[in-house]
Coordinates of C-alpha atoms and ligand atoms in Angstrom, one line a residue:
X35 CA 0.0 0.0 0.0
X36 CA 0.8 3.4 -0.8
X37 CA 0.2 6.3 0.9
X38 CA -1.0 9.7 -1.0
X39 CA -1.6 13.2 -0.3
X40 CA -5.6 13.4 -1.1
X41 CA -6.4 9.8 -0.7
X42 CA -6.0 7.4 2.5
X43 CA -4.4 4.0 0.5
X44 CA -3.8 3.6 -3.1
X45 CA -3.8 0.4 -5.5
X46 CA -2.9 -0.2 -9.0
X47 CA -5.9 -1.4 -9.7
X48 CA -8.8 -0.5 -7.8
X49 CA -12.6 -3.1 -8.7
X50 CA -15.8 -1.9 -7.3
X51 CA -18.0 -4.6 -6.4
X52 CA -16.9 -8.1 -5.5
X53 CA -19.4 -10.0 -7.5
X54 CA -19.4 -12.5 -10.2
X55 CA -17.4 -9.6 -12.2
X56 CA -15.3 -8.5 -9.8
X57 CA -14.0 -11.6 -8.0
X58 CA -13.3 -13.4 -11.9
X59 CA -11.6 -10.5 -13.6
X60 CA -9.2 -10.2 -10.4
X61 CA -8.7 -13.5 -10.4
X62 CA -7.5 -13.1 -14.4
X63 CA -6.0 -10.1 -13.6
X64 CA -3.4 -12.1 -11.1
X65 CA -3.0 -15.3 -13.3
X66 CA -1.9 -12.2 -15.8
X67 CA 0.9 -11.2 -13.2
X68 CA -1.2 -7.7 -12.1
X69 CA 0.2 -6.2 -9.3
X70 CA -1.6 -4.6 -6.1
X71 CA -5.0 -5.7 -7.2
X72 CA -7.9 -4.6 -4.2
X73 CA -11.2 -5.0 -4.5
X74 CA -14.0 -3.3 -2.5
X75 CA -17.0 -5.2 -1.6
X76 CA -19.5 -4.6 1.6
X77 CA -20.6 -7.9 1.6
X78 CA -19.2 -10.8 4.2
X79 CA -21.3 -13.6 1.7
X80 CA -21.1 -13.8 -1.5
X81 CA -23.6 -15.0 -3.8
X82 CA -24.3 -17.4 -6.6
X83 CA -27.4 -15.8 -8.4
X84 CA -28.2 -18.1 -10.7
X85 CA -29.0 -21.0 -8.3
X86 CA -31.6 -18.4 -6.6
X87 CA -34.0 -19.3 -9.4
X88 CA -33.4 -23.2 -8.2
X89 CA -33.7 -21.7 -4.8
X90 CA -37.3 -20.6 -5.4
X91 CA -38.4 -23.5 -7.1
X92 CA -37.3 -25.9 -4.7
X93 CA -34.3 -27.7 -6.9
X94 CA -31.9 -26.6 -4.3
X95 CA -31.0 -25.8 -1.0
X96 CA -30.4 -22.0 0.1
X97 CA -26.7 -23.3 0.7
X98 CA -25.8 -24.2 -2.5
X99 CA -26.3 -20.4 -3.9
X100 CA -23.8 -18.9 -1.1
X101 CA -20.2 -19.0 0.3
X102 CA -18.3 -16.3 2.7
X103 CA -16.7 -13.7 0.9
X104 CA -13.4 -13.9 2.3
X105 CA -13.3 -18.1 1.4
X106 CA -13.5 -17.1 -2.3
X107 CA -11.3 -14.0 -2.5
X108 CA -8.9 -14.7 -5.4
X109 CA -5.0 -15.1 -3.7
X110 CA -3.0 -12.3 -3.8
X111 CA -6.3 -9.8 -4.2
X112 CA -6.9 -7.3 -1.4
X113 CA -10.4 -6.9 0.3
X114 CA -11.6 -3.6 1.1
X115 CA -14.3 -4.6 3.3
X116 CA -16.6 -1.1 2.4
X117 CA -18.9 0.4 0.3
X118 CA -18.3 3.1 -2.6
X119 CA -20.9 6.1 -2.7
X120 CA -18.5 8.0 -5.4
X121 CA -16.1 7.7 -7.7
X122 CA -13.8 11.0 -9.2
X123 CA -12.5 10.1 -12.1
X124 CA -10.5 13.1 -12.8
X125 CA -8.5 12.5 -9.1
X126 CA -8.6 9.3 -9.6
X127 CA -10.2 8.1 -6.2
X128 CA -13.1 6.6 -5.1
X129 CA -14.8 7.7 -1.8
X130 CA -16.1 5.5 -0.1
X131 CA -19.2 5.6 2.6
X132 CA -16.8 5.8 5.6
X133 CA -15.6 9.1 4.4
X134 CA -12.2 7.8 3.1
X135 CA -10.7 7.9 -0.4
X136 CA -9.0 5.3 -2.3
X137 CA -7.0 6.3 -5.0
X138 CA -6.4 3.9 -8.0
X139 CA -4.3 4.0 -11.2
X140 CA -6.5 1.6 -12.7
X141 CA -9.9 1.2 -11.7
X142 CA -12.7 -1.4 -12.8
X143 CA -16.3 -0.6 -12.4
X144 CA -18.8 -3.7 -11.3
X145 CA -20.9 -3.3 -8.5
X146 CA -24.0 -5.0 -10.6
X147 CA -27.5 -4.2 -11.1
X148 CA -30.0 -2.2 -9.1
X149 CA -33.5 -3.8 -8.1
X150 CA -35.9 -1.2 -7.5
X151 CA -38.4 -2.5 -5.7
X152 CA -40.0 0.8 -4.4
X153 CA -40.5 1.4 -8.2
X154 CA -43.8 -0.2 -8.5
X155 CA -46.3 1.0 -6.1
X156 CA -47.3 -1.3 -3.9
X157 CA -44.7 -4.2 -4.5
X158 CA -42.5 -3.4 -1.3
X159 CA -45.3 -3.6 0.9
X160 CA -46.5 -7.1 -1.2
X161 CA -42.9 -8.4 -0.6
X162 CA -43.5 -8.3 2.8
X163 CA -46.5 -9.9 3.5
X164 CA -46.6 -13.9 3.0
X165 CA -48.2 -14.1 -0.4
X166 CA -45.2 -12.4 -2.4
X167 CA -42.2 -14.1 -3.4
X168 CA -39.3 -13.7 -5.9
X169 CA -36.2 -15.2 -7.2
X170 CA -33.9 -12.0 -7.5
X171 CA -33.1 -11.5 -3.7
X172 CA -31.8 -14.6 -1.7
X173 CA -34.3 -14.1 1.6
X174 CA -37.4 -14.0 -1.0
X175 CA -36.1 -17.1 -2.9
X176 CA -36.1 -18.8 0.4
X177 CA -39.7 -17.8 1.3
X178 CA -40.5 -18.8 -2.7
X179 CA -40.0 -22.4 -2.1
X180 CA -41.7 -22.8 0.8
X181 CA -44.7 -20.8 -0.3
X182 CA -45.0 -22.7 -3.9
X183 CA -44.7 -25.8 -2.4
X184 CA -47.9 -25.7 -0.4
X185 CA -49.7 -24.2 -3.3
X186 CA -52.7 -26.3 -3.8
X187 CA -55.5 -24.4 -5.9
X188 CA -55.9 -20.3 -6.7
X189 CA -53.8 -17.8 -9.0
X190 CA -50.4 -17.0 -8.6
X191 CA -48.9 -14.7 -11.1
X192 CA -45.4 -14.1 -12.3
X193 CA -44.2 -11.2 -14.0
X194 CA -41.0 -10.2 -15.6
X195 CA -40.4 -6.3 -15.2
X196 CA -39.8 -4.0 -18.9
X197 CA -36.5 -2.5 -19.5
X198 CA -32.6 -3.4 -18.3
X199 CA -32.4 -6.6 -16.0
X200 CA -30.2 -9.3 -15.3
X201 CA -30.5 -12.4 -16.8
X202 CA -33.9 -11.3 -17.7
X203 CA -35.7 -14.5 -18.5
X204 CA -34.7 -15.7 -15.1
X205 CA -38.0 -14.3 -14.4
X206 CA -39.9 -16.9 -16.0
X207 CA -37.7 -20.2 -14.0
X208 CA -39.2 -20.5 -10.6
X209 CA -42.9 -20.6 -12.6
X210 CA -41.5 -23.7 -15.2
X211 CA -40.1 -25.6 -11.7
X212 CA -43.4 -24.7 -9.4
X213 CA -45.9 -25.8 -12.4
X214 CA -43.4 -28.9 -13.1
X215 CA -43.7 -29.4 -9.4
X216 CA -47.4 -29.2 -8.9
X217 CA -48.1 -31.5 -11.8
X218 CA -46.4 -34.3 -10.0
X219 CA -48.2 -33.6 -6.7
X220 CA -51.9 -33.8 -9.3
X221 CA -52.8 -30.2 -8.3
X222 CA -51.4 -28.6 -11.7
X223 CA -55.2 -28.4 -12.8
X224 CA -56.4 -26.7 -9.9
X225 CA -54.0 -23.9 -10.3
X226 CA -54.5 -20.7 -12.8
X227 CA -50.9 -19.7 -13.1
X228 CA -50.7 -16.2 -15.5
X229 CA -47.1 -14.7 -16.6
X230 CA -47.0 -11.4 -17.3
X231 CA -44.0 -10.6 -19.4
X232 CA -43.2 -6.8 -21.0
X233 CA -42.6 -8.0 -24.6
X234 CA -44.3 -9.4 -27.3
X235 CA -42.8 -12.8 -27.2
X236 CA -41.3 -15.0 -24.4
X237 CA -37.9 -14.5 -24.9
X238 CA -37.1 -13.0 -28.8
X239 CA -35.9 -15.6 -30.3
X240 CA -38.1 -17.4 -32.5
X241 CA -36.1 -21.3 -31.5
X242 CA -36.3 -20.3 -27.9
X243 CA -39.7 -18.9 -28.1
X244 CA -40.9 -22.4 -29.7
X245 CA -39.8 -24.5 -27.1
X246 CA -41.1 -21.8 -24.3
X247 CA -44.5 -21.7 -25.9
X248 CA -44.9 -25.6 -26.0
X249 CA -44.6 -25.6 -22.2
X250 CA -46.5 -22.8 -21.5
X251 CA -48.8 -24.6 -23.0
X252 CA -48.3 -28.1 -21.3
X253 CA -49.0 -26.6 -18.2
X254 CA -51.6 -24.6 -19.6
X255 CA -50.1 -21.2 -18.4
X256 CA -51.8 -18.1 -19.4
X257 CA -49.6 -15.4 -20.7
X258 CA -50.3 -11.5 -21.1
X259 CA -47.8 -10.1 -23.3
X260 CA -46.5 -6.6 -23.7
X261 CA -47.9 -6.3 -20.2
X262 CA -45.9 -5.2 -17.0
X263 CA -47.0 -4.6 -13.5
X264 CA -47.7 -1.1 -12.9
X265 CA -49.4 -1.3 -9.5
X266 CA -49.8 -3.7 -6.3
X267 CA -52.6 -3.9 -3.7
X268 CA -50.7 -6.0 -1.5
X269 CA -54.1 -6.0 1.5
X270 CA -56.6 -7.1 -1.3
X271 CA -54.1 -9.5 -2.9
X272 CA -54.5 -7.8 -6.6
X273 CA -52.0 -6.5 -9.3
X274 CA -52.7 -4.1 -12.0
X275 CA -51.2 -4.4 -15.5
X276 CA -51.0 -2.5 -18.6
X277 CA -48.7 -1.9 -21.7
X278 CA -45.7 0.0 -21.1
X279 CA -46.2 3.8 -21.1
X280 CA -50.0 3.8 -20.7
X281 CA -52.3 4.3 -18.4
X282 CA -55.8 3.6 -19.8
X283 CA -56.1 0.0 -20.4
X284 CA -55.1 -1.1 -17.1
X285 CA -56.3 -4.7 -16.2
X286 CA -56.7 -5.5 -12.8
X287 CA -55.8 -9.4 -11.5
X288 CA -56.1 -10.8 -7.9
X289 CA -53.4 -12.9 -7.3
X290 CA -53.5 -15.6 -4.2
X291 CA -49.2 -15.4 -4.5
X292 CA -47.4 -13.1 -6.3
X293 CA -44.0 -13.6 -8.1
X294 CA -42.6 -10.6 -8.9
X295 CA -39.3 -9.7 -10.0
X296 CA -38.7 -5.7 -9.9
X297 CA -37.5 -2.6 -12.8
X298 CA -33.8 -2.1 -12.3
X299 CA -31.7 0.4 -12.9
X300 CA -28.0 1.7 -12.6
X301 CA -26.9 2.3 -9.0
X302 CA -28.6 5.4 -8.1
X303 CA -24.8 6.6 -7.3
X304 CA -23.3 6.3 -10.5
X305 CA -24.8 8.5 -12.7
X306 CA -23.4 11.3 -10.6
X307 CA -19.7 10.3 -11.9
X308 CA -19.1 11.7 -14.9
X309 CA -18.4 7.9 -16.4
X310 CA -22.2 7.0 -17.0
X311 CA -25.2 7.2 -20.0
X312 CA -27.6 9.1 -20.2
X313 CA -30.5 7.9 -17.1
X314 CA -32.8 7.8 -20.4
X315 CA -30.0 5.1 -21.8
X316 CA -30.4 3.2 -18.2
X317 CA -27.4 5.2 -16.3
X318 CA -24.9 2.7 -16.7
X319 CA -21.1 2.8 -17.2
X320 CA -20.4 3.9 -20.5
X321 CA -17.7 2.0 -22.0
X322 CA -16.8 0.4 -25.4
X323 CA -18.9 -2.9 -25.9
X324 CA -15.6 -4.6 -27.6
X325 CA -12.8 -3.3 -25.6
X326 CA -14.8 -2.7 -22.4
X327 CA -12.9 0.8 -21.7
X328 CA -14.5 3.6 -21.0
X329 CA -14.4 6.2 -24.0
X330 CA -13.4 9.4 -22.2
X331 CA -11.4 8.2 -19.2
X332 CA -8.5 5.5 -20.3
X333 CA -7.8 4.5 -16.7
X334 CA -11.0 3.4 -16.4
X335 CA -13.1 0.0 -17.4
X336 CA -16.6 -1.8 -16.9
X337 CA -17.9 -5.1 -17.2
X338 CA -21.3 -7.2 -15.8
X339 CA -24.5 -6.0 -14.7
X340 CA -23.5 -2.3 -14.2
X341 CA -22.0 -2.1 -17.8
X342 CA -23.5 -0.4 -20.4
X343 CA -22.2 -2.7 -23.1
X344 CA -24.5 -3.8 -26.0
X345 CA -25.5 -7.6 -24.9
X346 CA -27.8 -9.1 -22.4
X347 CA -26.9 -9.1 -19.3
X348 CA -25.4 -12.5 -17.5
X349 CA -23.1 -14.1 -16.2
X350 CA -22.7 -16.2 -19.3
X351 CA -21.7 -12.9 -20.8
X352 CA -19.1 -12.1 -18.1
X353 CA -16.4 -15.1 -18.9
X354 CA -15.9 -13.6 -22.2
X355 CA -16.1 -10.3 -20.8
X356 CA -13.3 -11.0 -17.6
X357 CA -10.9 -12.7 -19.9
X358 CA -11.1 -9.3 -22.7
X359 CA -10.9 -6.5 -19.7
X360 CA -8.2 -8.6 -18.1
X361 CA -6.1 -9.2 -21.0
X362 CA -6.8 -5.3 -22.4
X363 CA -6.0 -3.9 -18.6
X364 CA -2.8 -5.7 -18.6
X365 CA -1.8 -5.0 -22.3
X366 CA -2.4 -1.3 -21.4
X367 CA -0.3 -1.5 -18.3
X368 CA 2.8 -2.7 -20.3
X369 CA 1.6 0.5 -23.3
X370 CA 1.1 -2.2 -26.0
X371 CA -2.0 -2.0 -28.0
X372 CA -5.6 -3.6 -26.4
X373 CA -5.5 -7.1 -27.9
X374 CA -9.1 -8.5 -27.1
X375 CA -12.5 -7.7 -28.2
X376 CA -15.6 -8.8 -26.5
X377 CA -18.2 -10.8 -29.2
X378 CA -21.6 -9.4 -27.4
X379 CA -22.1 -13.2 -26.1
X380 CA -24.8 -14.1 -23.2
X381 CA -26.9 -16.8 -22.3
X382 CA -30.0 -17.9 -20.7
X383 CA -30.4 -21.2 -19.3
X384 CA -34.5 -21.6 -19.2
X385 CA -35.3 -24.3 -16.5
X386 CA -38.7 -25.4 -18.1
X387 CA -39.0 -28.6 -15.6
X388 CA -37.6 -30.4 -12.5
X389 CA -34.9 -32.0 -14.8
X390 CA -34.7 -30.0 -18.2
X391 CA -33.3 -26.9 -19.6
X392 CA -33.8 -24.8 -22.9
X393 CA -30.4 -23.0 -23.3
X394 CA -30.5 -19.9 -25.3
X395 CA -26.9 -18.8 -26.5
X396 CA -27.2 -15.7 -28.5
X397 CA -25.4 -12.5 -29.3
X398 CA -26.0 -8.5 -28.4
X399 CA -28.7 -8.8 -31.4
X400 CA -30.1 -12.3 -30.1
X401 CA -29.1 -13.8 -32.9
X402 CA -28.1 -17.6 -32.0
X403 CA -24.3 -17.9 -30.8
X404 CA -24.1 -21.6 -29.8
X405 CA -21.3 -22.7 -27.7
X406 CA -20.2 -25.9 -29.6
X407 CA -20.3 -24.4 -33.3
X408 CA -23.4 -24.4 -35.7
X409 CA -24.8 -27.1 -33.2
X410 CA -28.3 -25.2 -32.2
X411 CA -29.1 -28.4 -30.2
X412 CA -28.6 -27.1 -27.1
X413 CA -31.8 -24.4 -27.6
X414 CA -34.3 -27.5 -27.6
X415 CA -35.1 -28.9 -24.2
X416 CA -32.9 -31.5 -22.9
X417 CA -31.8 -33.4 -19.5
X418 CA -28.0 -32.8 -20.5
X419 CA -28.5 -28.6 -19.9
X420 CA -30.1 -29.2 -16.6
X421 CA -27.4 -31.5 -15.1
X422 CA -25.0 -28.6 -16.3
X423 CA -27.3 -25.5 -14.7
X424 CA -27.9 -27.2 -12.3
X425 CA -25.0 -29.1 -11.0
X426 CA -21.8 -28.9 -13.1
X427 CA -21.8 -24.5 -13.6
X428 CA -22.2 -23.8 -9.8
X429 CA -18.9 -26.2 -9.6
X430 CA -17.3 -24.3 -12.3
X431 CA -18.4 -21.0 -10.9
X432 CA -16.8 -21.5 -7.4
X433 CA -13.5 -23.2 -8.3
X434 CA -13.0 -21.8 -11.6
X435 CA -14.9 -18.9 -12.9
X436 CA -14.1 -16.9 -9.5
X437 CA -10.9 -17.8 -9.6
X438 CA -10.5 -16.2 -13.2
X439 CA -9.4 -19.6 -14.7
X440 CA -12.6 -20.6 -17.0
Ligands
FAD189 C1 -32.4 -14.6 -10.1 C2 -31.2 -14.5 -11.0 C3 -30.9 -15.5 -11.9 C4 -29.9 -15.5 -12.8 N1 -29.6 -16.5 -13.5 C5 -28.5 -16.5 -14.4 C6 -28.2 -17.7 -15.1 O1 -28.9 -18.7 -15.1 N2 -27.1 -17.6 -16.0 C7 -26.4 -16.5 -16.1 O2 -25.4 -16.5 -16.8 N3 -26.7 -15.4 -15.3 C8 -27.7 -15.4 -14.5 N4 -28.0 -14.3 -13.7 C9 -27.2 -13.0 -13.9 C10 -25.9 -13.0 -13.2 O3 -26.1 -13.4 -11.8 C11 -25.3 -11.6 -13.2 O4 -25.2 -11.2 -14.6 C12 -24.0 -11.5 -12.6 O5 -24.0 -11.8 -11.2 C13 -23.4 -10.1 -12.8 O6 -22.2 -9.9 -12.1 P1 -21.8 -8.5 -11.5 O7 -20.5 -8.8 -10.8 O8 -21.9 -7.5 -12.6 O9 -22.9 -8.2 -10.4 P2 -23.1 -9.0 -9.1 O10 -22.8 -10.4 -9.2 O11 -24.5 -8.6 -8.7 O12 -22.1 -8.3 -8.1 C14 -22.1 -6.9 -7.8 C15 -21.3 -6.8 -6.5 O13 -21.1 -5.4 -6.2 C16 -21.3 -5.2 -4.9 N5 -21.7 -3.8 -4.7 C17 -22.9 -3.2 -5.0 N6 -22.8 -1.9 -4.7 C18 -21.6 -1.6 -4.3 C19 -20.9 -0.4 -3.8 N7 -21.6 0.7 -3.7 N8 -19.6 -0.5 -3.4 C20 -19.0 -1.7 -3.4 N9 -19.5 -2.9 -3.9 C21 -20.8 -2.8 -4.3 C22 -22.4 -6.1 -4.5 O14 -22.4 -6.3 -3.1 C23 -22.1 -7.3 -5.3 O15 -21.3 -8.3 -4.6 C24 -29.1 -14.3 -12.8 C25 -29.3 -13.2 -12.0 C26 -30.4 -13.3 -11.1 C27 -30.7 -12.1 -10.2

């Protein structure tokens, strides 16, 4: 550690947010031979959000989707145990919410998504009472499991918010597992499960949307597309929905449980750094979606969630992301020429039953982008994706991908 004249400690390279991004592009950046690499992360656990939707629908325990922070720290990385609430790009520190500054000559911006629950009327206060549930925060996944599971007759709605998310269709998984689930148990009849999604289609891409509409319609869920939820009555258990940016042809739905997954945004902090979009662009990082550098400021990078890079955002996306930023970071330290360029590649593994996925590979224009080349097989619904979602990515996740080595 170094010691500056308008900052408390300095670090070459200085990543905010110790998430899927941050921990897997320090990890790279010290298999690269990058010295003085800190991170800065609040949180003492860290968490595996893609087992959350497994969480909710009852294909795994709460356990599996979390580890301490400090047990998965790449070697050789430090921990600032804190949270950021600024970043000067111009000094080059970030401030963080003790009051102290850090300064960087490098710095990598990831601190992920934000869900906005108080964005919706209503859906807070819904959150909170025993009939609403969600996969996209770890104590409401919990709570998920053990409220689908005793579902035995009534409505229970899912909807997937309009604009940015994370791993968007993730929306959609706990509803596939649940209806899989009460279909076993004989109830599956009794139940009117609706899914409310924001777009005209289930996913937006027409082999994906196949396979999504033939078991929508094997467990005979109802769908309202081009809908989002626009209002909660959490005390008279209804939801109101309408098409994005109108208010007159509201419907109104009452709901018995209520899976809702919220609008996010940016992190209401960040727009106020000078490094972000415009709010009407979503607020996030501005950076260049092949290099991952940010345009203006050439100290400075983004990748994952808080990124405002072309694709869809995942963490499928971030182990071609890690590998570009890492290898560009390091060639920019040594003054040679950035030598990687990010393809716009994401994924979304759809869990469409108890022991089968529908894997959409695809690029910043969801066009498919298939893993093993020109094989689109892996889009159609098969056993082999669910063994790997479910059992052999978490594995890869906490001994690889965190340790930037896949
Ligand atoms: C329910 C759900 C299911 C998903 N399923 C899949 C899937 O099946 N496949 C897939 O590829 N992707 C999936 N994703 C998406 C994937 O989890 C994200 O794309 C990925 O985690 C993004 O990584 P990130 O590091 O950008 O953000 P995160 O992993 O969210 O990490 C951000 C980190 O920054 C920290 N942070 C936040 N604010 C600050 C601050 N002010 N100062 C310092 N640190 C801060 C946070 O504590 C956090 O640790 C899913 C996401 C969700 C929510």
């Amino acid at each position: 550690m170094k010691y500056g004249q308008s900052s408390s400690v300095h670090h070459n390279v200085v990543i905010i947010g110790g998430g899927n991004a941050g921990l897997s592009v320090a990890g790279r950046l010290r298999r690269y031979k990058v010295d003085d690499v800190a991170v800065i992360e609040p949180r003492e656990q860290h968490l595996y959000q893609p087992m959350f939707s497994h969480v909710a629908g009852g294909t795994a325990a709460p356990a599996k989707a979390t580890k301490p922070q400090a047990s998965v720290m790449p070697k050789g990385v430090s921990w600032i145990k804190a949270r950021v609430d600024g970043i000067d790009p111009l000094a080059q520190t970030v401030s963080l919410s003790s009051g102290e500054l850090v300064s960087y000559s490098q710095l990598i911006v990831c601190p992920g998504i934000q869900k906005n629950w108080d964005a919706v009327p209503g859906l807070g206060e819904a959150m909170d009472s025993p009939f609403g549930i969600s996969n996209y925060e770890y104590e409401y996944a919990q709570k998920a499991w053990k409220v689908l599971r005793g579902v035995r007759g009534g409505t229970v709605v899912f909807t997937q918010p309009a604009g940015p998310a994370t791993c968007a269709g993730a929306a959609q998984k706990p509803m596939y597992l649940a209806c899989d689930f009460w279909r076993q148990e004989g109830v599956l009849n009794d139940i009117r499960v609706v899914l409310v999604v924001p777009t005209p289609s289930l996913f937006g891409m027409p082999m994906i949307d196949a396979e999504l509409e033939r078991k929508v319609a094997e467990y005979g869920i109802e769908v309202r597309y081009s809908r989002q939820l626009v209002e909660v009555d959490a005390a008279e258990k209804t939801i109101q929905i309408a098409a994005e940016g109108t208010d007159g042809s509201r419907e109104t739905l009452a709901y018995d449980v209520l899976h809702a997954v919220p609008p996010q945004s940016a992190p209401n902090w960040l727009p106020a750094t000078d490094l972000c979009v415009d709010p009407d662009q979503g607020g996030f990082v501005d950076v260049d979606s092949l290099t991952l550098r940010h345009p203006r400021y050439s100290d400075v990078w983004a990748l994952g969630d808080a990124a405002a890079s072309f694709n869809s955002k995942s963490g499928g996306a971030l182990r071609q992301q890690t590998k570009v930023l890492a290898k560009n970071l390091a060639a920019a330290l040594k003054g040679k020429t950035l030598p990687e360029t990010y393809n716009g590649y994401s994924v979304c593994p759809f869990v469409v039953s108890r022991s089968s996925v529908v894997f959409a590979e695809f690029d910043d224009r969801y066009r498919p982008m298939p893993t093993i080349p020109f094989w689109k097989g892996l889009a159609k619904e098969r056993r082999l994706t669910f063994v790997a979602d479910r059992y052999v990515l978490p594995w890869v996740y906490w001994h690889l991908i965190l340790k930037g080595r896949a």
